[in-house]
Amino acid sequence: MSKNELLEHNVHPFKYHDDIEKALEEIEKLLKSNYKVSKRSVALLLLQDDEEITELVRSRENSFPEIQEVINRTRKKFSEPLHFVITMQRQKKVDEIVSQVVKAGDRSRSSIGSWLDRITVQPVTGIPILLLVLYFGLYKFVGEFGAGTLVDFIEGNIFENYINPWVNSAVQAYIPNRAVQELLAMEYGIITLGIRYAVAIILPIVGTFFLMFSVIEDSGYLPRLALLVDRVFKSMGLNGRAVIPMTLGFGCDTMATLVSRTLETRRERVIATLLLALAIPCSAQLGVILGLLSGRPAALAIWATFVVLVFLLVGYLAAQVLPGERPVFYMEIPPLRLPRLGNIIEKTVSRMQWYFLEIVPIFIITSVLIWIGRMTGIFDALIRATEPLMQALGLPPETAQAFLFGFFRRDYGAAGLYDLQKSGILNGAQMLVASVTLTLFVPCIAQFTVMLKERGVKTTLAIVAFVFPFAFLAGYILNLILKLAGVVL
């Protein structure tokens, strides 16, 4: 249908349900201030509980209590939340218009696409597909290839055989001051520890994860995953839309915490932030742990099961404790398609640039702080103070160092476990307990900073105050179970 033909139809302005239209008229009359959009648009956003508009109107209008009364009265007339009712009425009108102006072509060629659409969202077939994606995407590609093959080559061959020995020799030859030597090189130097962790251990793991994530994202699979897990997420006070920040959290929890602002209610955002801080390991941490435990399939299975159970249990309890309505989920589902190479490269490079610009300075700062701590004796004192905790978890004293690293970044702590495993200090059961505890550990500095900005001081401190003791309690319980059951890994 041409533009002129559309104009000839003289389409009438869209009208909502009579009760909603009546509420819009009442609210428009109560709005006295000037806004950048029409008063009808402001009224619609108020009915949909838009937080920014609600706060703006609250600050400008003396009649806000009357406006709120109109909104509450209108809510009682519908069984579903108003934002859902309004969206569904819009969608119905869109479908009517599309049916009038769009001619459907031969759909036989899309039968395979329709079949894939169905099997990816039905639990019977969708869950096995999800497990295959996790197995080949996370375990094989990120865990074995990224954290195994690439890390072994870059860290084991390039850094250990060439870069670190050359840096140590050069620093000792040209810098006479011992303190400065230890700042730049040796065991905890900026180059030999900070840069090595960032480039040789973290970079290949994060790179493979973001590459895998970009492929999944560009294929259109993520919205289908959201539909698949919606019922489970509803039991935790969330809905399928939360799968986006949760999945992104496997790349970077800091980025995922920012993305959680897209969730509709404050309750959902708080629960999502709690779960991201507690039970979602970032790609670098996940990759290192997969690499550490991949040689022990039983340990890897126990780690995954334990963390998933913690995720579900804490999410369920949080939904019971935090008041709020049952979330409603609706999302537009794009067609499945073959990922485009250009899109994959662009997304991966963009995320890698963002991530690398964030972590390299933090790794360098961490190396400097460790150096200051060693020079002043604070670092060694903290290690000694943490040793009783390690003993309670059944871990050797050397593990305290990795957990102190984890205060700065959890992936930094995981890289510390990598060094301990290479040295043969940890056995299988100890590696499992350390991996679980570090996975559930407090958020890194970057994530903590974003949490303060997004959720406020009280909520952030409450989350950290819960996560820190919970992580060690979980590690203690797991160690106790392994001992009582006589499990040898």
Short mmCIF file of C-alpha atoms in Angstrom, two decimals, residues 57-406:
data_model
loop_
_atom_site.label_atom_id
_atom_site.label_comp_id
_atom_site.label_asym_id
_atom_site.label_seq_id
_atom_site.Cartn_x
_atom_site.Cartn_y
_atom_site.Cartn_z
CA VAL A 57 5.91 15.04 38.25
CA ARG A 58 6.16 14.53 42.02
CA SER A 59 8.64 17.44 42.22
CA ARG A 60 6.62 19.77 39.96
CA GLU A 61 2.94 19.16 40.68
CA ASN A 62 1.13 20.07 43.90
CA SER A 63 -1.68 17.83 42.69
CA PHE A 64 0.52 14.70 42.67
CA PRO A 65 -1.50 12.97 45.46
CA GLU A 66 -4.65 13.34 43.32
CA ILE A 67 -2.75 11.99 40.29
CA GLN A 68 -1.59 9.00 42.33
CA GLU A 69 -5.17 8.39 43.44
CA VAL A 70 -6.31 8.27 39.79
CA ILE A 71 -3.52 5.79 38.98
CA ASN A 72 -4.36 3.54 41.95
CA ARG A 73 -8.07 3.61 41.09
CA THR A 74 -7.34 2.62 37.49
CA ARG A 75 -5.02 -0.23 38.56
CA LYS A 76 -7.84 -1.87 40.50
CA LYS A 77 -9.92 -2.16 37.32
CA PHE A 78 -7.42 -4.53 35.64
CA SER A 79 -6.07 -7.90 36.71
CA GLU A 80 -2.72 -7.26 34.99
CA PRO A 81 -0.25 -4.38 35.59
CA LEU A 82 -1.16 -1.27 33.61
CA HIS A 83 2.08 -1.22 31.63
CA PHE A 84 1.25 -4.73 30.39
CA VAL A 85 -2.34 -3.78 29.50
CA ILE A 86 -1.20 -0.68 27.61
CA THR A 87 1.51 -2.59 25.74
CA MET A 88 -0.88 -5.37 24.73
CA GLN A 89 -3.43 -2.86 23.41
CA ARG A 90 -0.71 -1.18 21.36
CA GLN A 91 0.42 -4.55 20.03
CA LYS A 92 -3.14 -5.43 19.04
CA LYS A 93 -3.43 -2.19 17.06
CA VAL A 94 -0.07 -2.80 15.40
CA ASP A 95 -1.19 -6.28 14.35
CA GLU A 96 -4.38 -4.80 12.86
CA ILE A 97 -2.42 -2.24 10.83
CA VAL A 98 0.12 -4.83 9.67
CA SER A 99 -2.64 -7.17 8.51
CA GLN A 100 -4.04 -4.36 6.33
CA VAL A 101 -0.83 -3.09 4.74
CA VAL A 102 1.52 -6.10 4.56
CA LYS A 103 1.14 -8.93 2.09
CA ALA A 104 2.61 -12.24 3.24
CA GLY A 105 4.77 -14.05 0.70
CA ASP A 106 5.48 -17.74 0.33
CA ARG A 107 6.34 -18.97 3.86
CA SER A 108 7.40 -22.48 2.86
CA ARG A 109 11.05 -21.43 2.80
CA SER A 110 10.83 -20.37 6.47
CA SER A 111 9.51 -23.71 7.72
CA ILE A 112 12.94 -24.65 9.11
CA GLY A 113 13.15 -21.29 10.86
CA SER A 114 9.71 -21.81 12.40
CA TRP A 115 10.72 -25.27 13.57
CA LEU A 116 13.88 -23.88 15.20
CA ASP A 117 11.81 -21.13 16.82
CA ARG A 118 9.58 -23.73 18.45
CA ILE A 119 12.22 -26.15 19.68
CA THR A 120 14.40 -23.42 21.25
CA VAL A 121 11.62 -22.17 23.56
CA GLN A 122 9.91 -25.46 24.52
CA PRO A 123 11.46 -26.89 27.73
CA VAL A 124 11.65 -30.48 26.44
CA THR A 125 13.88 -29.48 23.52
CA GLY A 126 15.06 -26.03 24.64
CA ILE A 127 16.91 -27.23 27.76
CA PRO A 128 19.03 -29.80 25.85
CA ILE A 129 19.83 -27.09 23.28
CA LEU A 130 20.87 -24.74 26.11
CA LEU A 131 23.08 -27.45 27.61
CA LEU A 132 24.73 -27.97 24.21
CA VAL A 133 25.35 -24.22 23.90
CA LEU A 134 26.89 -24.17 27.39
CA TYR A 135 28.99 -27.26 26.72
CA PHE A 136 30.46 -26.20 23.39
CA GLY A 137 30.37 -22.44 23.99
CA LEU A 138 31.53 -22.14 27.60
CA TYR A 139 33.22 -25.42 28.49
CA LYS A 140 34.94 -26.37 25.23
CA PHE A 141 35.59 -22.97 23.63
CA VAL A 142 36.10 -20.66 26.63
CA GLY A 143 37.22 -23.24 29.20
CA GLU A 144 39.40 -25.67 27.26
CA PHE A 145 40.51 -23.50 24.32
CA GLY A 146 40.61 -20.04 25.95
CA ALA A 147 41.63 -20.91 29.52
CA GLY A 148 43.60 -23.98 28.47
CA THR A 149 45.29 -23.83 25.08
CA LEU A 150 45.64 -20.04 24.72
CA VAL A 151 46.58 -19.35 28.35
CA ASP A 152 49.14 -22.18 28.39
CA PHE A 153 50.74 -20.81 25.23
CA ILE A 154 50.79 -17.11 26.15
CA GLU A 155 51.47 -17.47 29.88
CA GLY A 156 53.55 -20.65 29.86
CA ASN A 157 55.62 -20.16 26.72
CA ILE A 158 55.79 -16.44 26.00
CA PHE A 159 55.75 -14.84 29.48
CA GLU A 160 57.48 -17.50 31.59
CA ASN A 161 60.14 -18.39 29.02
CA TYR A 162 60.82 -15.00 27.46
CA ILE A 163 59.15 -11.86 28.84
CA ASN A 164 59.41 -12.34 32.62
CA PRO A 165 63.07 -13.55 32.61
CA TRP A 166 64.05 -10.68 30.31
CA VAL A 167 62.18 -8.10 32.45
CA ASN A 168 63.74 -9.43 35.67
CA SER A 169 67.24 -9.34 34.15
CA ALA A 170 66.78 -5.85 32.69
CA VAL A 171 65.38 -4.41 35.92
CA GLN A 172 68.18 -5.93 38.01
CA ALA A 173 70.81 -4.68 35.56
CA TYR A 174 69.62 -1.09 35.18
CA ILE A 175 67.77 -0.30 38.44
CA PRO A 176 69.92 -0.65 41.57
CA ASN A 177 67.17 0.11 44.09
CA ARG A 178 65.69 -3.15 45.40
CA ALA A 179 62.30 -1.61 46.25
CA VAL A 180 61.85 -0.25 42.72
CA GLN A 181 62.95 -3.60 41.30
CA GLU A 182 60.16 -5.33 43.24
CA LEU A 183 57.66 -2.69 42.09
CA LEU A 184 58.33 -3.40 38.40
CA ALA A 185 59.42 -7.04 38.36
CA MET A 186 60.07 -10.09 40.55
CA GLU A 187 57.15 -12.00 42.11
CA TYR A 188 54.60 -9.16 42.50
CA GLY A 189 55.82 -6.59 39.96
CA ILE A 190 53.61 -4.46 37.73
CA ILE A 191 54.96 -6.20 34.62
CA THR A 192 55.63 -9.72 35.87
CA LEU A 193 52.38 -10.03 37.85
CA GLY A 194 49.88 -7.30 36.85
CA ILE A 195 50.54 -7.23 33.10
CA ARG A 196 51.06 -11.02 33.01
CA TYR A 197 47.69 -11.66 34.66
CA ALA A 198 45.93 -9.14 32.39
CA VAL A 199 47.49 -10.16 29.06
CA ALA A 200 48.43 -13.81 29.49
CA ILE A 201 45.56 -15.14 31.63
CA ILE A 202 42.60 -12.76 31.52
CA LEU A 203 42.77 -11.49 27.92
CA PRO A 204 42.49 -14.87 26.09
CA ILE A 205 39.63 -15.98 28.36
CA VAL A 206 37.65 -12.76 28.07
CA GLY A 207 38.33 -12.62 24.32
CA THR A 208 36.96 -16.11 23.69
CA PHE A 209 33.91 -15.44 25.88
CA PHE A 210 32.99 -12.18 24.16
CA LEU A 211 33.46 -13.86 20.78
CA MET A 212 31.13 -16.68 21.80
CA PHE A 213 28.62 -14.23 23.31
CA SER A 214 28.58 -12.11 20.13
CA VAL A 215 27.81 -15.20 18.02
CA ILE A 216 24.88 -16.16 20.30
CA GLU A 217 23.62 -12.57 20.47
CA ASP A 218 23.74 -12.01 16.70
CA SER A 219 21.92 -15.29 16.03
CA GLY A 220 18.79 -14.12 17.90
CA TYR A 221 19.05 -16.93 20.46
CA LEU A 222 19.09 -14.73 23.61
CA PRO A 223 15.40 -13.67 23.47
CA ARG A 224 14.46 -17.35 23.10
CA LEU A 225 16.60 -18.17 26.11
CA ALA A 226 14.69 -15.46 27.99
CA LEU A 227 11.40 -17.20 27.19
CA LEU A 228 12.84 -20.56 28.19
CA VAL A 229 13.99 -19.48 31.68
CA ASP A 230 11.12 -17.08 32.42
CA ARG A 231 9.26 -19.52 34.69
CA VAL A 232 12.38 -20.27 36.76
CA PHE A 233 13.26 -16.59 37.04
CA LYS A 234 9.72 -15.74 38.18
CA SER A 235 10.29 -17.89 41.28
CA MET A 236 13.20 -15.56 42.09
CA GLY A 237 11.23 -12.34 41.67
CA LEU A 238 12.58 -11.76 38.16
CA ASN A 239 11.35 -12.53 34.66
CA GLY A 240 12.86 -13.68 31.37
CA ARG A 241 14.18 -10.19 30.60
CA ALA A 242 16.75 -10.66 33.39
CA VAL A 243 18.52 -13.27 31.25
CA ILE A 244 20.25 -10.40 29.40
CA PRO A 245 22.17 -8.97 32.40
CA MET A 246 22.68 -12.46 33.83
CA THR A 247 24.21 -13.76 30.60
CA LEU A 248 26.25 -10.60 30.18
CA GLY A 249 27.50 -11.12 33.74
CA PHE A 250 29.41 -14.15 32.51
CA GLY A 251 31.41 -11.62 30.50
CA CYS A 252 31.74 -8.82 33.06
CA ASP A 253 29.63 -8.35 36.19
CA THR A 254 30.38 -4.62 36.17
CA MET A 255 28.86 -4.22 32.70
CA ALA A 256 25.95 -6.49 33.66
CA THR A 257 25.17 -4.40 36.77
CA LEU A 258 24.87 -1.35 34.52
CA VAL A 259 22.60 -3.26 32.11
CA SER A 260 20.34 -4.36 35.00
CA ARG A 261 18.89 -0.83 34.98
CA THR A 262 16.76 -2.03 32.03
CA LEU A 263 14.72 -4.19 34.43
CA GLU A 264 11.38 -2.58 35.18
CA THR A 265 11.13 -2.44 38.98
CA ARG A 266 13.58 -1.56 41.75
CA ARG A 267 12.89 -4.96 43.36
CA GLU A 268 14.01 -6.77 40.19
CA ARG A 269 17.12 -4.59 39.91
CA VAL A 270 18.12 -5.24 43.53
CA ILE A 271 17.63 -9.02 43.21
CA ALA A 272 19.57 -9.08 39.92
CA THR A 273 22.41 -7.06 41.45
CA LEU A 274 22.56 -9.43 44.44
CA LEU A 275 22.74 -12.50 42.20
CA LEU A 276 25.37 -10.90 39.95
CA ALA A 277 27.50 -10.04 42.99
CA LEU A 278 27.12 -13.50 44.51
CA ALA A 279 26.76 -16.31 42.00
CA ILE A 280 27.63 -15.11 38.48
CA PRO A 281 31.37 -15.48 37.76
CA CYS A 282 32.81 -13.14 35.13
CA SER A 283 34.34 -14.68 32.00
CA ALA A 284 37.92 -14.44 33.24
CA GLN A 285 37.08 -16.00 36.60
CA LEU A 286 34.86 -18.60 34.96
CA GLY A 287 37.48 -19.45 32.35
CA VAL A 288 40.24 -19.89 34.92
CA ILE A 289 38.01 -22.11 37.09
CA LEU A 290 36.93 -24.18 34.07
CA GLY A 291 40.60 -24.54 33.15
CA LEU A 292 41.55 -25.54 36.71
CA LEU A 293 38.77 -28.11 37.12
CA SER A 294 38.50 -29.41 33.55
CA GLY A 295 40.96 -32.20 34.37
CA ARG A 296 38.63 -33.33 37.17
CA PRO A 297 35.12 -33.69 35.68
CA ALA A 298 33.61 -34.69 39.05
CA ALA A 299 34.97 -31.54 40.71
CA LEU A 300 33.69 -29.40 37.84
CA ALA A 301 30.22 -30.98 38.10
CA ILE A 302 30.09 -30.41 41.88
CA TRP A 303 31.23 -26.79 41.46
CA ALA A 304 28.58 -26.07 38.80
CA THR A 305 25.80 -27.81 40.76
CA PHE A 306 26.70 -26.04 44.01
CA VAL A 307 26.82 -22.56 42.43
CA VAL A 308 23.53 -23.11 40.53
CA LEU A 309 21.80 -24.26 43.73
CA VAL A 310 23.09 -21.18 45.58
CA PHE A 311 21.84 -18.98 42.72
CA LEU A 312 18.35 -20.52 42.85
CA LEU A 313 18.11 -20.63 46.66
CA VAL A 314 19.29 -17.06 47.29
CA GLY A 315 17.13 -15.77 44.43
CA TYR A 316 14.05 -17.52 45.83
CA LEU A 317 14.69 -16.24 49.38
CA ALA A 318 15.33 -12.71 48.11
CA ALA A 319 11.98 -12.79 46.28
CA GLN A 320 10.25 -13.77 49.55
CA VAL A 321 12.00 -11.10 51.63
CA LEU A 322 11.71 -8.15 49.22
CA PRO A 323 8.10 -6.99 48.73
CA GLY A 324 6.71 -6.39 45.26
CA GLU A 325 4.36 -7.57 42.52
CA ARG A 326 4.92 -10.70 40.45
CA PRO A 327 6.80 -9.46 37.35
CA VAL A 328 5.13 -9.66 33.94
CA PHE A 329 7.24 -10.68 30.96
CA TYR A 330 6.77 -9.78 27.33
CA MET A 331 9.49 -9.40 24.72
CA GLU A 332 9.68 -9.06 20.96
CA ILE A 333 11.27 -12.16 19.45
CA PRO A 334 13.44 -11.48 16.38
CA PRO A 335 13.90 -14.22 13.76
CA LEU A 336 16.76 -16.68 14.12
CA ARG A 337 19.52 -16.04 11.60
CA LEU A 338 23.07 -16.98 10.78
CA PRO A 339 25.42 -14.63 12.67
CA ARG A 340 27.16 -12.06 10.47
CA LEU A 341 30.95 -12.00 10.68
CA GLY A 342 31.11 -8.20 10.56
CA ASN A 343 28.69 -7.85 13.48
CA ILE A 344 30.54 -10.48 15.52
CA ILE A 345 33.92 -8.80 15.03
CA GLU A 346 32.56 -5.31 15.74
CA LYS A 347 30.80 -6.37 18.96
CA THR A 348 33.73 -8.45 20.20
CA VAL A 349 36.31 -5.73 19.55
CA SER A 350 34.12 -3.06 21.16
CA ARG A 351 33.60 -5.12 24.32
CA MET A 352 37.25 -6.11 24.46
CA GLN A 353 38.34 -2.47 24.24
CA TRP A 354 35.96 -1.50 27.05
CA TYR A 355 37.02 -4.41 29.23
CA PHE A 356 40.73 -4.03 28.65
CA LEU A 357 40.69 -0.29 29.32
CA GLU A 358 39.00 -1.11 32.62
CA ILE A 359 41.09 -4.03 33.89
CA VAL A 360 44.65 -3.07 32.93
CA PRO A 361 44.70 0.06 35.14
CA ILE A 362 43.13 -1.92 38.00
CA PHE A 363 45.71 -4.71 37.66
CA ILE A 364 48.52 -2.14 37.67
CA ILE A 365 47.03 -0.35 40.70
CA THR A 366 46.64 -3.72 42.44
CA SER A 367 50.31 -4.52 41.85
CA VAL A 368 51.28 -1.11 43.28
CA LEU A 369 49.06 -1.62 46.35
CA ILE A 370 50.53 -5.09 46.91
CA TRP A 371 54.01 -3.58 46.61
CA ILE A 372 53.13 -0.88 49.16
CA GLY A 373 51.60 -3.52 51.41
CA ARG A 374 54.74 -5.66 51.23
CA MET A 375 57.03 -2.69 51.87
CA THR A 376 55.01 -1.65 54.93
CA GLY A 377 54.26 -5.18 56.14
CA ILE A 378 50.49 -4.66 55.82
CA PHE A 379 50.10 -7.26 53.06
CA ASP A 380 51.86 -9.96 55.08
CA ALA A 381 49.80 -9.03 58.16
CA LEU A 382 46.58 -9.36 56.17
CA ILE A 383 47.68 -12.76 54.89
CA ARG A 384 48.37 -13.92 58.45
CA ALA A 385 44.99 -12.57 59.60
CA THR A 386 43.23 -14.46 56.80
CA GLU A 387 45.02 -17.77 57.41
CA PRO A 388 42.54 -18.97 60.12
CA LEU A 389 39.71 -18.55 57.60
CA MET A 390 41.66 -20.61 55.09
CA GLN A 391 42.29 -23.26 57.74
CA ALA A 392 38.54 -23.44 58.49
CA LEU A 393 37.96 -24.10 54.79
CA GLY A 394 40.58 -26.84 54.75
CA LEU A 395 42.89 -24.75 52.54
CA PRO A 396 46.65 -24.17 52.87
CA PRO A 397 47.84 -20.75 54.17
CA GLU A 398 49.13 -19.77 50.71
CA THR A 399 45.51 -19.55 49.50
CA ALA A 400 45.02 -16.40 51.60
CA GLN A 401 47.02 -14.48 49.01
CA ALA A 402 44.61 -15.41 46.19
CA PHE A 403 41.62 -14.28 48.27
CA LEU A 404 43.31 -10.95 49.03
CA PHE A 405 43.81 -10.56 45.28
CA GLY A 406 40.09 -11.28 44.92
#
